[in-house]
Amino acid sequence: MKRRLSARVFERTRFARILDMQIDLEKILVHANEKLTDSGSASEQVGAFKRFLKIETERLRIRHRFGLGGGEIVTGRSYMVDLIVCRACQLAAADLGSEAELNDCAVVALGGYGRRELAPCSDVDILFLHAGRRSRGVKGFVEQVLYLLWDMGLAVGSSFRSVSECVAIAHDDLHSRNAMAEARLITGNSHLFRRLMRDLDESVFKNKKATDLFLESMRIEIEARYEKFGRTPCLQEPNVKESAGGLRDLHAVLWVGHARYGCRTLDDLRAEDHISGAQYAAARRAYDFVGRVRNESHFSTGRRADLITLDLQPALASNLGYSDKRGMLASELFMRDYYQRASELHQFSKGFLLKAAGSRSGSKRFSTRVKQVAASFEVRQGNFYLTLKRGRQSQTMTAGFGVDQGKLYLFEVKQGKLYLKDEPSDFRSNPMRLMELFSVAQAESAELSDELNQMVRENLALVGRTFRASPEAGRAFIDILRNKGRAGAALRMMYETGFLGRFLPEFGRITFLVQHDSYHKYTIDEHTLRAIEVLDQLTTGPGKFTRFGKVLTELEDVAPLYLGLFLHDIGKGHGGGHVAKGVRIAERICERLGLEDESAARVIFLVRQHLLMSHISQRRDLSEEGLVEGFAEKVGDLTNLNMLFLLTYADTSAVGPGVWNDWKGALLWDLYTRARSHLTVGRSPRWDYDRRTVVKEQVIAELTPEFLPSEVERHFAMMPDRYFRATEPDRIIQDLQLSKRLDADSLAADWRVAEDKHCVELTVCTRDKAGLFAGIAGTLTAHGVNILSADLYTREDGIVLDTFKVSQAGSHSPVKADKWARIEEHLKAAIEGEYDVASAVKKWLAEFHPSAKRRRARPARQPAVRFDSDASAANTVVEVRAEDQPGLAYKIASTLAALELDISFARITTEKSHALDIFYVADSRGQKLAPDDMPRVELALLEALS
């Protein structure tokens, strides 16, 4: 009978096996001496290099898969490449018949290779350093070495410079300076290399002016990197090298540490006490883990894959030993560990860089000897504040006095950070002071100092069940949420110290949890915090003057809105049906926080209905009878509507860059204003009839004598009811004028730039015919025009009035006016049967559609079709989800036309690479689709889109 090993014995056994798999540099050297000989032809020598490289790389891969850390693998590969470069230099010198060239040149490793951190598929950066004379022999030697390295398959980045050239470029170029700060001699003239390092030290590295410029350049460079690759570790698809929390964060620490303190390594920074032992251990652990993930990505793909895409994550998780557990996918568990380590690395880097910048600027800002100091004294939130204002620059320091268990303690705000002075040795006597720290920091718009951050982390054990159940803690948390415009910063501080996850353990379930879809850019926790911050931005700057900012000012108590937004995705991480599960979790949290019944009900409403407003505004025809009334009934009152409106805006905006746009804003605002009218004015059963009568009289008055009253009456009698619910009087007037122009032609069209200028409204008036919508959609596609939505109306006499909202393909900018005439010409030709729409679309796709090679590889989304017979009184709603592609709406419309289905309304939505197209259709008899017809329609659409 087999005995199961205990966890401790298993770990000891695993550790012993890892020790057995340690990289033996001596064995690599022996292998190199055996295989990399100078005998044989040039092709035989290159073949020997390739075999050596392949064998040793495979050995590294095996050791990596067995569990060796990221640092050990990259060190091993650096040593392996060192041997290859040295032997390539020897062969090149031998081919030239002299070793003088090698002695006149120093071969130097730069950057990551210089640090001995060469990832499996990374470029090999080499500097060939010469003494100042570009002799033909040395140049030929360098070319020969590079040819050998390239022929064996290494990706080599090389430079050929003198010492003075290196010093000059290090002065002027940040990247070159950083690369040379990590320079390491591989082979060649050691005296020349020492001269380079001496000159760099004297002129660059130890030059105060150059150092000051470097530190400022690094600040700008880091900001630009975060802007490009992501300023949070919690990206859905992080770049393990460049995103926040990636390897580059530690590189920045090393570069700044070298410039500021003269320390070249993390060990040096620890030895000189610039970082603590805990910081050192956390940084090493996190860096090794992120490095191991990068190594696996390179090994798995066989290329320099630093972007951890969604389709790559499952393979990485499996290869790194993760498996599905507790209802979570292996890839979710893997990415959660990645986010944890990347966040630790990012926090370490951010803290160190702030400290280095602070120590550079000095701490004399609030000297007691400064003249012209004005003082003020006040009481705020139960604490006493003394504010000192210095001179003309209005630099301030705020000191506060609070009472803790009868003892006086002092805190101060200095350079935007909160500090405690004379604090008790721990928080055990009054754990509520932990919450008070965030309240004070929020009130002062300050961040916690590094010392306070560490203090909170060390006392997280105090935030237990008793603390969480405390009414005082609940009230304090709700008070923080009531600070409109400042809640996001306080929650972010709570989150980064770990306090938030302890105080609300339910939030811990979604912390660092990736969402495996193409829609969300961030993890659930990061998305939630960003949504709160989006809401905050409506109270400051330009945001407060938008329609959303104005709606926010109508709310007397914003705490339910902030809490509802904070909890809207809390049910994720528990399997499917996150809304229902989120409601149950939110109910428990509201009760624990001691929220009043009315406020709790609003929070639960927001969690339960947080998808409702975006779903209706983006997927449904708002002119459909009863739709807005039903929505308003669900919302209940104006306060709920205002909160849901703001939550929908913040939720959508926080999904990722570019997800929120003017088009979605227009749709959302349309639904909001219609629902607000219902809730504030109300509608009687005669409202539609009365409005129709008033509008008809207005149109008759406006069009007299151009139109006889009987002509207007006839138009009103022949148009469907939904036309009058959705169409304003000025548009009805325009439609009548278009229909009159149709008497002399086959097409009449009107172009208008939308009021908010995010699109163009094109109204087409023509006579009805089979496949009309498909022909119009195809013609627009052939001109690079993207259809956002379409309102299609047919009069009883066969006159069609279709309004399309369109934009330039690939953007949300309006179609340029100089294109309108040409498009209109081809629309007319298509209607008359003189324009080959299918061929025109095919030609445009061939010329303008990006090739598959230029798109990032990811599994294509399989198309899916869904039917809804309840959303409309007269039509069946067909929802088509598919991989986005130019001409998709045309392809769907053509298929529906071939099935003899009539389209009365369409809305096109695209998120990243995926599309959701909505069509309201009726069969040839003008009826909804029968259940038996739906499978046939679905099959036809899937075949057309496959």
Tab-separated table of C-alpha atoms in Angstrom, residues 21-199:
chain	number	residue	atom	x	y	z
A	21	MET	CA	18.960	20.066	-11.020
A	22	GLN	CA	21.052	23.148	-10.196
A	23	ILE	CA	22.927	24.634	-13.139
A	24	ASP	CA	26.519	23.401	-13.175
A	25	LEU	CA	28.573	26.067	-14.973
A	26	GLU	CA	31.571	23.739	-15.020
A	27	LYS	CA	29.616	21.164	-17.020
A	28	ILE	CA	28.573	23.823	-19.532
A	29	LEU	CA	32.231	24.810	-19.926
A	30	VAL	CA	33.296	21.183	-20.448
A	31	HIS	CA	30.558	20.764	-23.074
A	32	ALA	CA	31.734	23.949	-24.826
A	33	ASN	CA	35.323	22.775	-24.881
A	34	GLU	CA	34.209	19.479	-26.403
A	35	LYS	CA	31.924	20.860	-29.095
A	36	LEU	CA	33.182	24.347	-29.939
A	37	THR	CA	36.506	23.475	-31.556
A	38	ASP	CA	38.344	25.451	-34.223
A	39	SER	CA	38.580	22.462	-36.563
A	40	GLY	CA	36.433	21.883	-39.651
A	41	SER	CA	34.970	24.175	-42.252
A	42	ALA	CA	33.094	27.356	-41.451
A	43	SER	CA	29.713	25.647	-41.969
A	44	GLU	CA	30.760	22.762	-39.689
A	45	GLN	CA	31.790	25.215	-36.992
A	46	VAL	CA	28.463	27.070	-37.247
A	47	GLY	CA	26.692	23.708	-37.040
A	48	ALA	CA	28.628	22.864	-33.879
A	49	PHE	CA	27.638	26.219	-32.345
A	50	LYS	CA	23.973	25.603	-33.190
A	51	ARG	CA	24.008	22.123	-31.643
A	52	PHE	CA	25.685	23.395	-28.489
A	53	LEU	CA	23.162	26.242	-28.223
A	54	LYS	CA	20.221	23.909	-28.787
A	55	ILE	CA	21.376	21.301	-26.244
A	56	GLU	CA	22.173	23.810	-23.512
A	57	THR	CA	18.947	25.736	-24.123
A	58	GLU	CA	16.985	22.502	-23.778
A	59	ARG	CA	18.806	21.741	-20.539
A	60	LEU	CA	17.856	25.175	-19.254
A	61	ARG	CA	14.238	24.577	-20.261
A	62	ILE	CA	14.173	21.264	-18.372
A	63	ARG	CA	15.639	22.887	-15.274
A	64	HIS	CA	13.173	25.746	-15.578
A	65	ARG	CA	10.217	23.356	-15.836
A	66	PHE	CA	11.559	21.475	-12.840
A	67	GLY	CA	11.207	24.619	-10.760
A	68	LEU	CA	14.457	26.597	-10.897
A	69	GLY	CA	13.953	30.302	-10.238
A	70	GLY	CA	13.889	32.964	-12.897
A	71	GLY	CA	17.267	34.370	-11.864
A	72	GLU	CA	19.088	31.032	-12.138
A	73	ILE	CA	17.867	30.406	-15.676
A	74	VAL	CA	18.839	33.823	-17.034
A	75	THR	CA	22.236	33.605	-15.330
A	76	GLY	CA	22.778	30.206	-16.910
A	77	ARG	CA	21.918	31.467	-20.367
A	78	SER	CA	24.184	34.501	-19.926
A	79	TYR	CA	27.096	32.186	-19.094
A	80	MET	CA	26.278	29.977	-22.071
A	81	VAL	CA	26.252	32.976	-24.433
A	82	ASP	CA	29.502	34.246	-22.871
A	83	LEU	CA	31.198	31.010	-23.925
A	84	ILE	CA	29.773	31.276	-27.443
A	85	VAL	CA	30.852	34.920	-27.856
A	86	CYS	CA	34.348	34.185	-26.554
A	87	ARG	CA	34.760	31.217	-28.893
A	88	ALA	CA	33.326	33.196	-31.842
A	89	CYS	CA	35.910	35.939	-31.173
A	90	GLN	CA	38.716	33.357	-31.108
A	91	LEU	CA	37.527	31.823	-34.389
A	92	ALA	CA	37.236	35.246	-36.047
A	93	ALA	CA	40.751	36.190	-34.915
A	94	ALA	CA	42.108	32.842	-36.150
A	95	ASP	CA	40.446	33.315	-39.562
A	96	LEU	CA	42.122	36.712	-39.850
A	97	GLY	CA	45.463	35.099	-39.010
A	98	SER	CA	46.165	37.277	-35.978
A	99	GLU	CA	44.857	37.894	-32.465
A	100	ALA	CA	45.963	41.538	-32.578
A	101	GLU	CA	42.470	42.644	-33.527
A	102	LEU	CA	41.000	40.908	-30.479
A	103	ASN	CA	43.629	42.529	-28.266
A	104	ASP	CA	42.823	45.957	-29.745
A	105	CYS	CA	39.128	45.540	-28.966
A	106	ALA	CA	37.078	44.974	-25.805
A	107	VAL	CA	33.929	42.895	-26.265
A	108	VAL	CA	31.428	44.184	-23.704
A	109	ALA	CA	28.011	42.898	-22.623
A	110	LEU	CA	25.383	45.616	-22.116
A	111	GLY	CA	21.937	45.890	-20.549
A	112	GLY	CA	20.306	42.680	-19.391
A	113	TYR	CA	23.144	40.638	-20.829
A	114	GLY	CA	25.531	42.807	-18.839
A	115	ARG	CA	23.530	42.074	-15.671
A	116	ARG	CA	23.740	38.361	-16.507
A	117	GLU	CA	19.970	38.311	-16.956
A	118	LEU	CA	19.557	36.983	-20.478
A	119	ALA	CA	16.067	35.528	-20.962
A	120	PRO	CA	15.697	32.520	-23.308
A	121	CYS	CA	14.794	34.506	-26.442
A	122	SER	CA	16.106	37.964	-25.571
A	123	ASP	CA	18.462	39.930	-27.784
A	124	VAL	CA	22.176	39.797	-26.993
A	125	ASP	CA	23.458	43.389	-26.679
A	126	ILE	CA	27.195	43.693	-27.352
A	127	LEU	CA	29.492	46.705	-27.530
A	128	PHE	CA	32.717	46.335	-29.521
A	129	LEU	CA	34.942	48.939	-27.888
A	130	HIS	CA	37.953	50.196	-29.848
A	131	ALA	CA	40.779	52.489	-28.835
A	132	GLY	CA	39.772	55.351	-31.113
A	133	ARG	CA	41.150	54.130	-34.412
A	134	ARG	CA	38.678	52.279	-36.660
A	135	SER	CA	41.345	50.158	-38.294
A	136	ARG	CA	40.333	47.917	-41.178
A	137	GLY	CA	41.538	44.867	-39.243
A	138	VAL	CA	39.412	45.555	-36.148
A	139	LYS	CA	36.378	46.383	-38.277
A	140	GLY	CA	36.804	43.136	-40.215
A	141	PHE	CA	37.129	41.234	-36.942
A	142	VAL	CA	33.877	42.701	-35.617
A	143	GLU	CA	32.033	41.858	-38.848
A	144	GLN	CA	33.351	38.279	-38.751
A	145	VAL	CA	32.187	37.818	-35.131
A	146	LEU	CA	28.724	39.186	-35.898
A	147	TYR	CA	28.318	36.955	-38.965
A	148	LEU	CA	29.160	33.910	-36.851
A	149	LEU	CA	26.701	34.872	-34.108
A	150	TRP	CA	23.936	35.643	-36.595
A	151	ASP	CA	24.519	32.419	-38.527
A	152	MET	CA	24.073	30.360	-35.382
A	153	GLY	CA	20.691	31.996	-34.759
A	154	LEU	CA	21.416	34.532	-32.009
A	155	ALA	CA	19.578	37.857	-32.138
A	156	VAL	CA	22.476	40.264	-31.604
A	157	GLY	CA	22.238	43.998	-31.147
A	158	SER	CA	25.687	45.501	-31.610
A	159	SER	CA	27.515	48.815	-31.514
A	160	PHE	CA	31.110	49.691	-32.498
A	161	ARG	CA	32.413	52.712	-30.590
A	162	SER	CA	35.445	54.315	-29.000
A	163	VAL	CA	35.652	55.252	-25.325
A	164	SER	CA	34.997	58.929	-26.053
A	165	GLU	CA	32.008	58.066	-28.240
A	166	CYS	CA	30.564	55.913	-25.465
A	167	VAL	CA	30.948	58.696	-22.920
A	168	ALA	CA	29.363	61.233	-25.270
A	169	ILE	CA	26.327	59.072	-26.015
A	170	ALA	CA	25.912	58.216	-22.313
A	171	HIS	CA	25.702	61.972	-21.684
A	172	ASP	CA	22.978	62.465	-24.271
A	173	ASP	CA	20.972	59.239	-24.345
A	174	LEU	CA	19.202	57.802	-21.299
A	175	HIS	CA	18.983	54.239	-22.639
A	176	SER	CA	22.648	54.160	-23.588
A	177	ARG	CA	23.639	55.434	-20.150
A	178	ASN	CA	21.584	52.732	-18.438
A	179	ALA	CA	22.960	50.038	-20.716
A	180	MET	CA	26.552	51.114	-20.010
A	181	ALA	CA	25.882	51.321	-16.277
A	182	GLU	CA	25.547	47.527	-16.475
A	183	ALA	CA	28.503	46.950	-18.796
A	184	ARG	CA	30.544	43.782	-18.269
A	185	LEU	CA	33.712	42.668	-20.060
A	186	ILE	CA	33.317	39.377	-21.930
A	187	THR	CA	36.701	39.127	-23.628
A	188	GLY	CA	39.377	41.287	-25.213
A	189	ASN	CA	41.310	44.291	-23.952
A	190	SER	CA	40.593	44.647	-20.210
A	191	HIS	CA	42.646	47.862	-19.957
A	192	LEU	CA	40.399	49.492	-22.560
A	193	PHE	CA	37.301	48.389	-20.643
A	194	ARG	CA	38.650	49.777	-17.339
A	195	ARG	CA	39.362	53.063	-19.093
A	196	LEU	CA	35.776	53.199	-20.315
A	197	MET	CA	34.385	52.638	-16.820
A	198	ARG	CA	36.744	55.217	-15.312
A	199	ASP	CA	35.791	57.858	-17.877
